[in-house]
mmCIF file with all atom_site columns, C-alpha atoms in Angstrom:
data_model
loop_
_atom_site.group_PDB
_atom_site.id
_atom_site.type_symbol
_atom_site.label_atom_id
_atom_site.label_alt_id
_atom_site.label_comp_id
_atom_site.label_asym_id
_atom_site.label_entity_id
_atom_site.label_seq_id
_atom_site.pdbx_PDB_ins_code
_atom_site.Cartn_x
_atom_site.Cartn_y
_atom_site.Cartn_z
_atom_site.occupancy
_atom_site.B_iso_or_equiv
_atom_site.pdbx_formal_charge
_atom_site.auth_seq_id
_atom_site.auth_comp_id
_atom_site.auth_asym_id
_atom_site.auth_atom_id
_atom_site.pdbx_PDB_model_num
ATOM 1   C CA . UNK C 1 1   ? 67.232 15.161 -41.274 1.00 34.00 ? 9   UNK C CA 1
ATOM 2   C CA . UNK C 1 2   ? 67.553 12.444 -38.886 1.00 35.00 ? 10  UNK C CA 1
ATOM 3   C CA . UNK C 1 3   ? 65.215 10.454 -36.681 1.00 40.00 ? 11  UNK C CA 1
ATOM 4   C CA . UNK C 1 4   ? 64.675 8.479  -33.845 1.00 38.00 ? 12  UNK C CA 1
ATOM 5   C CA . UNK C 1 5   ? 61.624 6.399  -33.583 1.00 40.00 ? 13  UNK C CA 1
ATOM 6   C CA . UNK C 1 6   ? 60.542 4.821  -30.199 1.00 40.00 ? 14  UNK C CA 1
ATOM 7   C CA . UNK C 1 7   ? 57.463 4.080  -28.802 1.00 43.00 ? 15  UNK C CA 1
ATOM 8   C CA . UNK C 1 8   ? 56.321 7.695  -27.887 1.00 45.00 ? 16  UNK C CA 1
ATOM 9   C CA . UNK C 1 9   ? 58.583 10.172 -29.449 1.00 50.00 ? 17  UNK C CA 1
ATOM 10  C CA . UNK C 1 10  ? 60.394 11.392 -32.503 1.00 51.00 ? 18  UNK C CA 1
ATOM 11  C CA . UNK C 1 11  ? 63.713 12.956 -32.113 1.00 54.00 ? 19  UNK C CA 1
ATOM 12  C CA . UNK C 1 12  ? 64.332 15.326 -34.919 1.00 52.00 ? 20  UNK C CA 1
ATOM 13  C CA . UNK C 1 13  ? 67.605 17.471 -36.205 1.00 52.00 ? 21  UNK C CA 1
ATOM 14  C CA . UNK C 1 14  ? 66.200 19.493 -38.688 1.00 52.00 ? 22  UNK C CA 1
ATOM 15  C CA . UNK C 1 15  ? 67.796 23.077 -40.448 1.00 61.00 ? 23  UNK C CA 1
ATOM 16  C CA . UNK C 1 16  ? 64.022 24.339 -41.028 1.00 83.00 ? 24  UNK C CA 1
ATOM 17  C CA . UNK C 1 17  ? 62.317 25.172 -37.719 1.00 92.00 ? 25  UNK C CA 1
ATOM 18  C CA . UNK C 1 18  ? 58.878 24.773 -37.464 1.00 97.00 ? 26  UNK C CA 1
ATOM 19  C CA . UNK C 1 19  ? 56.883 28.295 -37.122 1.00 97.00 ? 27  UNK C CA 1
ATOM 20  C CA . UNK C 1 20  ? 55.490 27.247 -33.736 1.00 98.00 ? 28  UNK C CA 1
ATOM 21  C CA . UNK C 1 21  ? 58.790 26.464 -32.542 1.00 98.00 ? 29  UNK C CA 1
ATOM 22  C CA . UNK C 1 22  ? 60.180 29.516 -33.429 1.00 97.00 ? 30  UNK C CA 1
ATOM 23  C CA . UNK C 1 23  ? 57.499 31.101 -31.445 1.00 98.00 ? 31  UNK C CA 1
ATOM 24  C CA . UNK C 1 24  ? 57.883 29.328 -28.276 1.00 98.00 ? 32  UNK C CA 1
ATOM 25  C CA . UNK C 1 25  ? 61.842 29.932 -28.405 1.00 98.00 ? 33  UNK C CA 1
ATOM 26  C CA . UNK C 1 26  ? 60.492 33.701 -28.870 1.00 98.00 ? 34  UNK C CA 1
ATOM 27  C CA . UNK C 1 27  ? 58.450 33.568 -25.962 1.00 98.00 ? 35  UNK C CA 1
ATOM 28  C CA . UNK C 1 28  ? 61.162 32.393 -24.027 1.00 98.00 ? 36  UNK C CA 1
ATOM 29  C CA . UNK C 1 29  ? 63.046 35.066 -24.414 1.00 98.00 ? 37  UNK C CA 1
ATOM 30  C CA . UNK C 1 30  ? 60.105 37.025 -22.310 1.00 98.00 ? 38  UNK C CA 1
ATOM 31  C CA . UNK C 1 31  ? 60.482 34.598 -19.213 1.00 98.00 ? 39  UNK C CA 1
ATOM 32  C CA . UNK C 1 32  ? 61.364 35.951 -16.133 1.00 98.00 ? 40  UNK C CA 1
ATOM 33  C CA . UNK C 1 33  ? 63.495 33.464 -14.659 1.00 97.00 ? 41  UNK C CA 1
ATOM 34  C CA . UNK C 1 34  ? 65.894 35.587 -12.046 1.00 97.00 ? 42  UNK C CA 1
ATOM 35  C CA . UNK C 1 35  ? 66.005 32.240 -10.100 1.00 96.00 ? 43  UNK C CA 1
ATOM 36  C CA . UNK C 1 36  ? 66.367 29.024 -11.658 1.00 96.00 ? 44  UNK C CA 1
ATOM 37  C CA . UNK C 1 37  ? 68.277 31.013 -15.080 1.00 96.00 ? 45  UNK C CA 1
ATOM 38  C CA . UNK C 1 38  ? 66.016 28.873 -17.421 1.00 97.00 ? 46  UNK C CA 1
ATOM 39  C CA . UNK C 1 39  ? 64.059 30.233 -19.544 1.00 98.00 ? 47  UNK C CA 1
ATOM 40  C CA . UNK C 1 40  ? 60.835 28.595 -21.210 1.00 98.00 ? 48  UNK C CA 1
ATOM 41  C CA . UNK C 1 41  ? 58.452 29.106 -23.630 1.00 98.00 ? 49  UNK C CA 1
ATOM 42  C CA . UNK C 1 42  ? 55.293 27.667 -24.933 1.00 98.00 ? 50  UNK C CA 1
ATOM 43  C CA . UNK C 1 43  ? 53.469 28.493 -28.371 1.00 98.00 ? 51  UNK C CA 1
ATOM 44  C CA . UNK C 1 44  ? 49.676 27.147 -28.515 1.00 98.00 ? 52  UNK C CA 1
ATOM 45  C CA . UNK C 1 45  ? 48.172 26.157 -32.031 1.00 98.00 ? 53  UNK C CA 1
ATOM 46  C CA . UNK C 1 46  ? 44.227 26.641 -32.404 1.00 98.00 ? 54  UNK C CA 1
ATOM 47  C CA . UNK C 1 47  ? 42.136 24.620 -35.157 1.00 97.00 ? 55  UNK C CA 1
ATOM 48  C CA . UNK C 1 48  ? 42.135 27.424 -37.192 1.00 98.00 ? 56  UNK C CA 1
ATOM 49  C CA . UNK C 1 49  ? 45.440 28.312 -36.849 1.00 98.00 ? 57  UNK C CA 1
ATOM 50  C CA . UNK C 1 50  ? 45.882 31.057 -34.671 1.00 98.00 ? 58  UNK C CA 1
ATOM 51  C CA . UNK C 1 51  ? 48.709 31.219 -32.015 1.00 98.00 ? 59  UNK C CA 1
ATOM 52  C CA . UNK C 1 52  ? 49.092 32.359 -28.579 1.00 98.00 ? 60  UNK C CA 1
ATOM 53  C CA . UNK C 1 53  ? 52.235 32.304 -26.220 1.00 98.00 ? 61  UNK C CA 1
ATOM 54  C CA . UNK C 1 54  ? 53.263 32.478 -22.804 1.00 98.00 ? 62  UNK C CA 1
ATOM 55  C CA . UNK C 1 55  ? 56.499 31.907 -20.857 1.00 98.00 ? 63  UNK C CA 1
ATOM 56  C CA . UNK C 1 56  ? 57.542 31.138 -17.261 1.00 98.00 ? 64  UNK C CA 1
ATOM 57  C CA . UNK C 1 57  ? 57.496 33.722 -14.588 1.00 98.00 ? 65  UNK C CA 1
ATOM 58  C CA . UNK C 1 58  ? 59.294 33.029 -11.449 1.00 98.00 ? 66  UNK C CA 1
ATOM 59  C CA . UNK C 1 59  ? 58.587 34.254 -8.160  1.00 97.00 ? 67  UNK C CA 1
ATOM 60  C CA . UNK C 1 60  ? 61.165 34.469 -5.070  1.00 97.00 ? 68  UNK C CA 1
ATOM 61  C CA . UNK C 1 61  ? 58.180 32.900 -2.825  1.00 96.00 ? 69  UNK C CA 1
ATOM 62  C CA . UNK C 1 62  ? 59.266 29.534 -5.340  1.00 92.00 ? 70  UNK C CA 1
ATOM 63  C CA . UNK C 1 63  ? 55.820 27.981 -5.079  1.00 93.00 ? 71  UNK C CA 1
ATOM 64  C CA . UNK C 1 64  ? 54.379 30.955 -6.682  1.00 96.00 ? 72  UNK C CA 1
ATOM 65  C CA . UNK C 1 65  ? 55.964 30.663 -10.170 1.00 96.00 ? 73  UNK C CA 1
ATOM 66  C CA . UNK C 1 66  ? 54.092 29.898 -13.005 1.00 97.00 ? 74  UNK C CA 1
ATOM 67  C CA . UNK C 1 67  ? 55.228 27.939 -16.088 1.00 98.00 ? 75  UNK C CA 1
ATOM 68  C CA . UNK C 1 68  ? 55.187 29.155 -19.436 1.00 98.00 ? 76  UNK C CA 1
ATOM 69  C CA . UNK C 1 69  ? 52.610 25.984 -20.635 1.00 98.00 ? 77  UNK C CA 1
ATOM 70  C CA . UNK C 1 70  ? 50.058 27.462 -17.942 1.00 98.00 ? 78  UNK C CA 1
ATOM 71  C CA . UNK C 1 71  ? 50.669 30.832 -18.942 1.00 98.00 ? 79  UNK C CA 1
ATOM 72  C CA . UNK C 1 72  ? 49.940 30.106 -22.500 1.00 98.00 ? 80  UNK C CA 1
ATOM 73  C CA . UNK C 1 73  ? 46.655 27.917 -21.892 1.00 98.00 ? 81  UNK C CA 1
ATOM 74  C CA . UNK C 1 74  ? 45.379 30.761 -20.281 1.00 98.00 ? 82  UNK C CA 1
ATOM 75  C CA . UNK C 1 75  ? 45.627 32.904 -22.817 1.00 98.00 ? 83  UNK C CA 1
ATOM 76  C CA . UNK C 1 76  ? 44.504 30.146 -25.208 1.00 98.00 ? 84  UNK C CA 1
ATOM 77  C CA . UNK C 1 77  ? 41.004 29.567 -23.211 1.00 98.00 ? 85  UNK C CA 1
ATOM 78  C CA . UNK C 1 78  ? 40.621 33.786 -23.119 1.00 98.00 ? 86  UNK C CA 1
ATOM 79  C CA . UNK C 1 79  ? 41.527 33.881 -27.033 1.00 98.00 ? 87  UNK C CA 1
ATOM 80  C CA . UNK C 1 80  ? 39.408 30.382 -28.398 1.00 98.00 ? 88  UNK C CA 1
ATOM 81  C CA . UNK C 1 81  ? 38.766 28.158 -25.975 1.00 98.00 ? 89  UNK C CA 1
ATOM 82  C CA . UNK C 1 82  ? 40.813 25.069 -24.863 1.00 98.00 ? 90  UNK C CA 1
ATOM 83  C CA . UNK C 1 83  ? 38.394 22.728 -26.907 1.00 97.00 ? 91  UNK C CA 1
ATOM 84  C CA . UNK C 1 84  ? 40.101 24.330 -30.294 1.00 98.00 ? 92  UNK C CA 1
ATOM 85  C CA . UNK C 1 85  ? 43.984 23.731 -28.987 1.00 98.00 ? 93  UNK C CA 1
ATOM 86  C CA . UNK C 1 86  ? 45.650 21.497 -31.451 1.00 98.00 ? 94  UNK C CA 1
ATOM 87  C CA . UNK C 1 87  ? 49.327 21.573 -30.718 1.00 98.00 ? 95  UNK C CA 1
ATOM 88  C CA . UNK C 1 88  ? 51.776 22.898 -28.483 1.00 98.00 ? 96  UNK C CA 1
ATOM 89  C CA . UNK C 1 89  ? 55.218 23.466 -28.601 1.00 98.00 ? 97  UNK C CA 1
ATOM 90  C CA . UNK C 1 90  ? 57.501 24.300 -25.649 1.00 98.00 ? 98  UNK C CA 1
ATOM 91  C CA . UNK C 1 91  ? 61.190 25.416 -25.926 1.00 98.00 ? 99  UNK C CA 1
ATOM 92  C CA . UNK C 1 92  ? 63.768 25.828 -22.910 1.00 98.00 ? 100 UNK C CA 1
ATOM 93  C CA . UNK C 1 93  ? 67.173 26.969 -21.928 1.00 98.00 ? 101 UNK C CA 1
ATOM 94  C CA . UNK C 1 94  ? 69.317 29.638 -21.202 1.00 97.00 ? 102 UNK C CA 1
ATOM 95  C CA . UNK C 1 95  ? 67.533 33.249 -22.082 1.00 96.00 ? 103 UNK C CA 1
ATOM 96  C CA . UNK C 1 96  ? 69.821 35.681 -21.295 1.00 95.00 ? 104 UNK C CA 1
ATOM 97  C CA . UNK C 1 97  ? 71.449 36.532 -24.556 1.00 93.00 ? 105 UNK C CA 1
ATOM 98  C CA . UNK C 1 98  ? 70.092 37.822 -27.984 1.00 94.00 ? 106 UNK C CA 1
ATOM 99  C CA . UNK C 1 99  ? 68.473 33.947 -28.552 1.00 96.00 ? 107 UNK C CA 1
ATOM 100 C CA . UNK C 1 100 ? 67.398 30.759 -26.528 1.00 97.00 ? 108 UNK C CA 1
ATOM 101 C CA . UNK C 1 101 ? 70.141 28.509 -26.262 1.00 97.00 ? 109 UNK C CA 1
ATOM 102 C CA . UNK C 1 102 ? 70.507 25.294 -24.477 1.00 97.00 ? 110 UNK C CA 1
ATOM 103 C CA . UNK C 1 103 ? 71.147 21.150 -25.600 1.00 97.00 ? 111 UNK C CA 1
ATOM 104 C CA . UNK C 1 104 ? 68.479 19.414 -23.557 1.00 97.00 ? 112 UNK C CA 1
ATOM 105 C CA . UNK C 1 105 ? 64.927 19.049 -25.193 1.00 98.00 ? 113 UNK C CA 1
ATOM 106 C CA . UNK C 1 106 ? 62.284 20.818 -22.738 1.00 98.00 ? 114 UNK C CA 1
ATOM 107 C CA . UNK C 1 107 ? 59.442 18.730 -22.105 1.00 98.00 ? 115 UNK C CA 1
ATOM 108 C CA . UNK C 1 108 ? 56.063 19.523 -19.859 1.00 98.00 ? 116 UNK C CA 1
ATOM 109 C CA . UNK C 1 109 ? 56.609 19.065 -16.515 1.00 97.00 ? 117 UNK C CA 1
ATOM 110 C CA . UNK C 1 110 ? 53.561 16.696 -15.050 1.00 96.00 ? 118 UNK C CA 1
ATOM 111 C CA . UNK C 1 111 ? 51.399 19.734 -13.599 1.00 96.00 ? 119 UNK C CA 1
ATOM 112 C CA . UNK C 1 112 ? 51.492 20.935 -17.389 1.00 98.00 ? 120 UNK C CA 1
ATOM 113 C CA . UNK C 1 113 ? 50.811 17.763 -18.548 1.00 98.00 ? 121 UNK C CA 1
ATOM 114 C CA . UNK C 1 114 ? 47.715 17.411 -16.491 1.00 96.00 ? 122 UNK C CA 1
ATOM 115 C CA . UNK C 1 115 ? 46.262 21.134 -17.442 1.00 97.00 ? 123 UNK C CA 1
ATOM 116 C CA . UNK C 1 116 ? 47.318 19.945 -21.610 1.00 98.00 ? 124 UNK C CA 1
ATOM 117 C CA . UNK C 1 117 ? 45.573 16.760 -20.983 1.00 97.00 ? 125 UNK C CA 1
ATOM 118 C CA . UNK C 1 118 ? 42.469 19.080 -19.456 1.00 96.00 ? 126 UNK C CA 1
ATOM 119 C CA . UNK C 1 119 ? 42.270 20.674 -23.196 1.00 97.00 ? 127 UNK C CA 1
ATOM 120 C CA . UNK C 1 120 ? 42.553 17.208 -24.909 1.00 96.00 ? 128 UNK C CA 1
ATOM 121 C CA . UNK C 1 121 ? 39.702 15.831 -22.923 1.00 95.00 ? 129 UNK C CA 1
ATOM 122 C CA . UNK C 1 122 ? 37.595 19.045 -23.981 1.00 94.00 ? 130 UNK C CA 1
ATOM 123 C CA . UNK C 1 123 ? 38.810 19.030 -27.628 1.00 93.00 ? 131 UNK C CA 1
ATOM 124 C CA . UNK C 1 124 ? 38.334 15.131 -27.985 1.00 94.00 ? 132 UNK C CA 1
ATOM 125 C CA . UNK C 1 125 ? 41.636 14.766 -29.065 1.00 95.00 ? 133 UNK C CA 1
ATOM 126 C CA . UNK C 1 126 ? 45.483 13.420 -28.791 1.00 97.00 ? 134 UNK C CA 1
ATOM 127 C CA . UNK C 1 127 ? 47.046 16.754 -28.301 1.00 98.00 ? 135 UNK C CA 1
ATOM 128 C CA . UNK C 1 128 ? 50.320 17.086 -29.770 1.00 98.00 ? 136 UNK C CA 1
ATOM 129 C CA . UNK C 1 129 ? 53.613 18.431 -27.977 1.00 98.00 ? 137 UNK C CA 1
ATOM 130 C CA . UNK C 1 130 ? 56.198 19.323 -29.732 1.00 98.00 ? 138 UNK C CA 1
ATOM 131 C CA . UNK C 1 131 ? 59.393 19.732 -27.277 1.00 98.00 ? 139 UNK C CA 1
ATOM 132 C CA . UNK C 1 132 ? 62.641 21.648 -28.372 1.00 98.00 ? 140 UNK C CA 1
ATOM 133 C CA . UNK C 1 133 ? 65.961 22.097 -27.139 1.00 98.00 ? 141 UNK C CA 1
ATOM 134 C CA . UNK C 1 134 ? 66.943 25.943 -26.577 1.00 97.00 ? 142 UNK C CA 1
ATOM 135 C CA . UNK C 1 135 ? 68.322 26.539 -30.340 1.00 96.00 ? 143 UNK C CA 1
ATOM 136 C CA . UNK C 1 136 ? 65.444 24.488 -31.579 1.00 97.00 ? 144 UNK C CA 1
ATOM 137 C CA . UNK C 1 137 ? 67.734 22.008 -33.211 1.00 96.00 ? 145 UNK C CA 1
ATOM 138 C CA . UNK C 1 138 ? 66.451 18.752 -31.612 1.00 97.00 ? 146 UNK C CA 1
ATOM 139 C CA . UNK C 1 139 ? 62.649 18.178 -31.227 1.00 97.00 ? 147 UNK C CA 1
ATOM 140 C CA . UNK C 1 140 ? 60.770 15.355 -30.097 1.00 97.00 ? 148 UNK C CA 1
ATOM 141 C CA . UNK C 1 141 ? 57.005 14.749 -31.207 1.00 97.00 ? 149 UNK C CA 1
ATOM 142 C CA . UNK C 1 142 ? 54.682 13.885 -29.040 1.00 98.00 ? 150 UNK C CA 1
ATOM 143 C CA . UNK C 1 143 ? 51.515 13.097 -27.813 1.00 98.00 ? 151 UNK C CA 1
ATOM 144 C CA . UNK C 1 144 ? 49.636 14.311 -24.530 1.00 98.00 ? 152 UNK C CA 1
ATOM 145 C CA . UNK C 1 145 ? 48.215 10.807 -23.608 1.00 96.00 ? 153 UNK C CA 1
ATOM 146 C CA . UNK C 1 146 ? 51.864 9.190  -24.420 1.00 97.00 ? 154 UNK C CA 1
ATOM 147 C CA . UNK C 1 147 ? 52.908 11.683 -21.266 1.00 97.00 ? 155 UNK C CA 1
ATOM 148 C CA . UNK C 1 148 ? 50.092 10.818 -19.070 1.00 95.00 ? 156 UNK C CA 1
ATOM 149 C CA . UNK C 1 149 ? 48.448 7.822  -20.008 1.00 92.00 ? 157 UNK C CA 1
ATOM 150 C CA . UNK C 1 150 ? 46.281 7.069  -17.313 1.00 91.00 ? 158 UNK C CA 1
ATOM 151 C CA . UNK C 1 151 ? 45.391 11.003 -16.630 1.00 89.00 ? 159 UNK C CA 1
ATOM 152 C CA . UNK C 1 152 ? 42.620 12.621 -14.672 1.00 90.00 ? 160 UNK C CA 1
ATOM 153 C CA . UNK C 1 153 ? 40.536 14.465 -16.803 1.00 88.00 ? 161 UNK C CA 1
ATOM 154 C CA . UNK C 1 154 ? 36.604 15.486 -16.523 1.00 87.00 ? 162 UNK C CA 1
ATOM 155 C CA . UNK C 1 155 ? 35.138 12.078 -17.510 1.00 84.00 ? 163 UNK C CA 1
ATOM 156 C CA . UNK C 1 156 ? 36.386 10.593 -13.877 1.00 88.00 ? 164 UNK C CA 1
ATOM 157 C CA . UNK C 1 157 ? 33.977 13.041 -12.380 1.00 90.00 ? 165 UNK C CA 1
ATOM 158 C CA . UNK C 1 158 ? 30.986 11.864 -13.579 1.00 87.00 ? 166 UNK C CA 1
ATOM 159 C CA . UNK C 1 159 ? 30.384 10.107 -10.522 1.00 85.00 ? 167 UNK C CA 1
ATOM 160 C CA . UNK C 1 160 ? 30.662 13.064 -8.042  1.00 83.00 ? 168 UNK C CA 1
ATOM 161 C CA . UNK C 1 161 ? 27.248 14.537 -6.794  1.00 72.00 ? 169 UNK C CA 1
ATOM 162 C CA . UNK C 1 162 ? 25.703 17.991 -7.931  1.00 62.00 ? 170 UNK C CA 1
#
């Protein structure tokens, strides 16, 4: 295994794929991405080992599209609660074939980082994010507080009326 260490991430090349990444890659194949052609899948693991998945869903009215992470977080809330999220895997690339393909590591967008941060605040943990390329051969191990270090969360609302 080759690793690249930096302040916020480790890039790993491995022949043995983390099962959570495999689930995210499978989920990406269920994406509805006729406009961008970029399929994203997300798998979320709970503190007791349960896993839920989601995929991006585009819309002709572009702003109505839904990211894979938002899709999976909604299911996670229904299945086991956001406060029980411990790890998230995201994989993206060309999902037009029988397997997800692509060389670029896919990380959560800014809006999804904010949504993941909400779960981190609820669980009082620094959720690990595995960001993978399409074929799963490259993985960056990230943590949400490094991706959005000064994020806005529930604690920021303590001074609100009501």
